[in-house]
Amino acid sequence: MSCGSCRAGASVSRADGGNSLFARDPRRTQTCADAASCTDVKATVAELGWSKGTWQELPDGVATVIATIDPRTKGPTRMTFLAAPATPTVRDAWGRTYFPRAVARRTPKAEPDNPFGQAPTAGSGLFVLDETLQGIFNARLGGACAAPGQQSLGTMALVGNRLVLAGTTCAPDLPVTANAVSKKSGGAQDGYLVVLDLW
């Protein structure tokens, strides 16, 4: 099979940047207390160059590693770090990767946007990386939840230009659209469905 038309695929994993393969390379002698103090991690990532110009170039703490892999060489071509746990993702035909959460960035510091007037504390949302692993959309979607309840969008599906996110919420103030199946909280955990027509 010829790989002339093969595209790089996305891979997602979670790693403590100060306790990962970057820091545990047996050729290194530096002991890292955490990612922020591990200069060898930063030097290695900078030397490889895979994350230059991406959403977040260094882990700077516990982070999820997002990488694009070249199927011909079986090696990474680009990588970025998310200051958030790994979640289910979908990838479209243009190489954009969708995550069902709002993501803060550590360096340079950036908070998720709130273009839809959602709760400013909502961690659920939509985060999108383009094919070069730069963030192109990052928005909160959800209400404010009090303990012990939870709110998350744990399932995603992409069909054509329509993205569907589903999960659970305990938010009594969840902003809903005019045609929502249920406009009010049920008083405990409710199903949570978001349907978006993409660009």
XYZ file of C-alpha atoms in Angstrom:
199
model
C 0.000 0.000 0.000
C 1.316 3.406 -0.939
C 1.219 6.056 1.769
C 1.419 8.989 -0.602
C -2.017 10.112 0.568
C -1.735 9.010 4.221
C -2.555 11.714 6.760
C -1.073 12.161 10.184
C -3.375 10.850 12.893
C -3.934 12.225 16.379
C -2.949 10.431 19.544
C -3.933 11.461 23.073
C -2.315 10.380 26.347
C -1.933 11.756 29.859
C 1.452 12.237 31.496
C 2.971 14.046 34.428
C 5.495 16.218 32.616
C 7.938 15.947 35.524
C 7.592 12.168 35.801
C 7.295 11.107 32.172
C 9.601 9.819 29.464
C 10.931 13.363 29.036
C 12.211 13.329 32.613
C 12.895 9.593 32.959
C 15.236 9.238 29.990
C 17.999 6.950 31.397
C 20.659 9.157 29.777
C 19.654 12.019 32.094
C 20.980 12.616 35.569
C 18.664 15.443 36.637
C 16.027 14.575 39.238
C 12.855 16.603 38.758
C 10.555 17.487 41.639
C 7.930 18.666 39.131
C 7.634 19.725 35.507
C 8.094 23.424 36.242
C 11.522 22.854 37.810
C 12.710 20.229 35.326
C 14.943 22.168 32.949
C 15.859 18.964 31.081
C 12.196 18.450 30.158
C 12.027 21.960 28.715
C 15.333 21.509 26.895
C 14.227 18.182 25.416
C 10.876 19.515 24.235
C 12.519 22.620 22.765
C 15.216 20.542 21.029
C 12.668 18.193 19.454
C 10.715 21.178 18.171
C 7.448 19.252 17.805
C 5.470 21.652 20.015
C 6.826 24.993 18.752
C 3.926 27.340 17.992
C 1.223 25.023 19.333
C -1.510 25.643 21.928
C 0.875 25.046 24.864
C 4.509 24.289 24.087
C 5.551 22.874 27.495
C 3.663 20.742 30.030
C 4.387 23.035 33.029
C 2.718 20.480 35.311
C 0.487 17.451 34.880
C -0.774 17.608 31.319
C -2.401 15.643 28.542
C -0.101 15.127 25.559
C -1.705 15.561 22.143
C 0.428 14.388 19.227
C 0.054 13.903 15.505
C 1.746 10.766 14.208
C 3.087 10.198 10.701
C 1.957 6.677 9.684
C 4.927 6.308 7.339
C 7.623 6.951 9.938
C 5.472 5.874 12.922
C 6.812 8.906 14.756
C 5.354 12.172 16.045
C 5.316 15.247 13.837
C 3.629 17.741 16.195
C 2.698 17.781 19.867
C 1.032 20.072 22.353
C 0.060 19.896 26.010
C -3.321 20.491 27.670
C -3.646 21.424 31.336
C -6.669 19.102 31.521
C -7.359 15.364 31.795
C -7.624 13.355 28.601
C -11.176 13.104 27.286
C -12.852 11.432 24.317
C -12.105 13.269 21.087
C -13.277 13.304 17.500
C -11.320 14.437 14.457
C -12.788 15.816 11.248
C -11.658 15.510 7.628
C -9.701 18.790 7.866
C -7.549 17.568 10.774
C -9.381 19.514 13.509
C -9.648 17.709 16.863
C -12.640 18.369 19.151
C -12.640 17.995 22.949
C -15.825 18.144 25.118
C -14.406 20.560 27.689
C -13.197 24.104 28.194
C -9.412 24.240 28.556
C -7.251 26.752 30.409
C -3.679 27.301 29.237
C -0.783 27.629 31.680
C 1.818 29.310 29.435
C 1.041 31.807 28.165
C -1.903 31.896 30.566
C -5.342 31.929 28.957
C -8.844 31.124 30.219
C -11.645 29.646 28.078
C -13.959 32.065 26.292
C -17.607 32.454 27.261
C -19.362 33.650 24.089
C -22.680 31.993 24.970
C -23.093 33.458 28.472
C -22.594 30.139 30.267
C -21.522 29.743 33.911
C -17.987 31.168 34.333
C -17.021 28.100 36.384
C -18.214 25.484 33.858
C -15.425 23.075 32.938
C -17.505 21.388 30.281
C -17.398 23.014 26.894
C -15.879 22.714 23.458
C -12.183 23.037 22.681
C -10.880 22.682 19.125
C -7.319 22.253 17.872
C -6.528 22.736 14.188
C -4.265 20.394 12.230
C -1.159 22.270 13.439
C -2.342 21.840 17.075
C -3.134 25.497 17.630
C -6.317 26.318 19.550
C -9.000 27.769 17.276
C -12.054 27.580 19.554
C -12.357 27.288 23.340
C -15.728 27.941 24.982
C -17.559 27.069 28.180
C -20.822 25.134 27.848
C -22.683 24.507 31.090
C -24.095 25.815 34.304
C -22.786 26.048 37.870
C -22.841 22.771 39.810
C -22.637 22.381 43.579
C -21.033 19.342 45.252
C -21.623 16.433 45.293
C -23.111 16.693 41.789
C -21.116 16.757 38.601
C -21.223 18.153 35.108
C -19.412 16.691 32.140
C -19.766 16.034 28.452
C -18.257 12.573 28.114
C -19.533 11.429 24.724
C -19.099 12.997 21.298
C -20.121 12.190 17.734
C -19.391 14.038 14.505
C -21.556 13.404 11.458
C -20.897 15.638 8.489
C -20.998 19.194 9.803
C -22.978 18.365 12.974
C -21.271 17.787 16.334
C -23.227 16.152 19.172
C -21.986 16.220 22.781
C -23.754 14.315 25.558
C -23.241 13.960 29.278
C -24.685 14.823 32.665
C -25.273 17.981 34.681
C -26.460 18.921 38.159
C -26.632 22.634 37.281
C -29.963 24.281 38.145
C -28.976 27.325 36.050
C -27.958 25.589 32.832
C -28.576 28.024 29.978
C -30.786 26.323 27.385
C -32.010 27.157 23.897
C -35.605 28.082 23.118
C -36.366 24.676 21.616
C -34.827 22.596 24.432
C -36.640 19.364 25.315
C -36.621 20.406 28.976
C -35.985 24.014 29.978
C -35.660 23.420 33.753
C -33.519 21.294 36.017
C -35.011 18.039 37.247
C -33.564 18.697 40.697
C -30.658 16.227 40.648
C -28.505 14.839 37.829
C -29.987 15.480 34.398
C -28.968 14.352 30.960
C -27.098 17.061 29.067
C -27.202 17.270 25.259
C -25.553 19.861 23.019
C -26.007 19.827 19.230
C -23.841 22.191 17.167
C -23.667 22.908 13.466
C -20.004 23.625 12.828
C -18.466 26.282 10.649
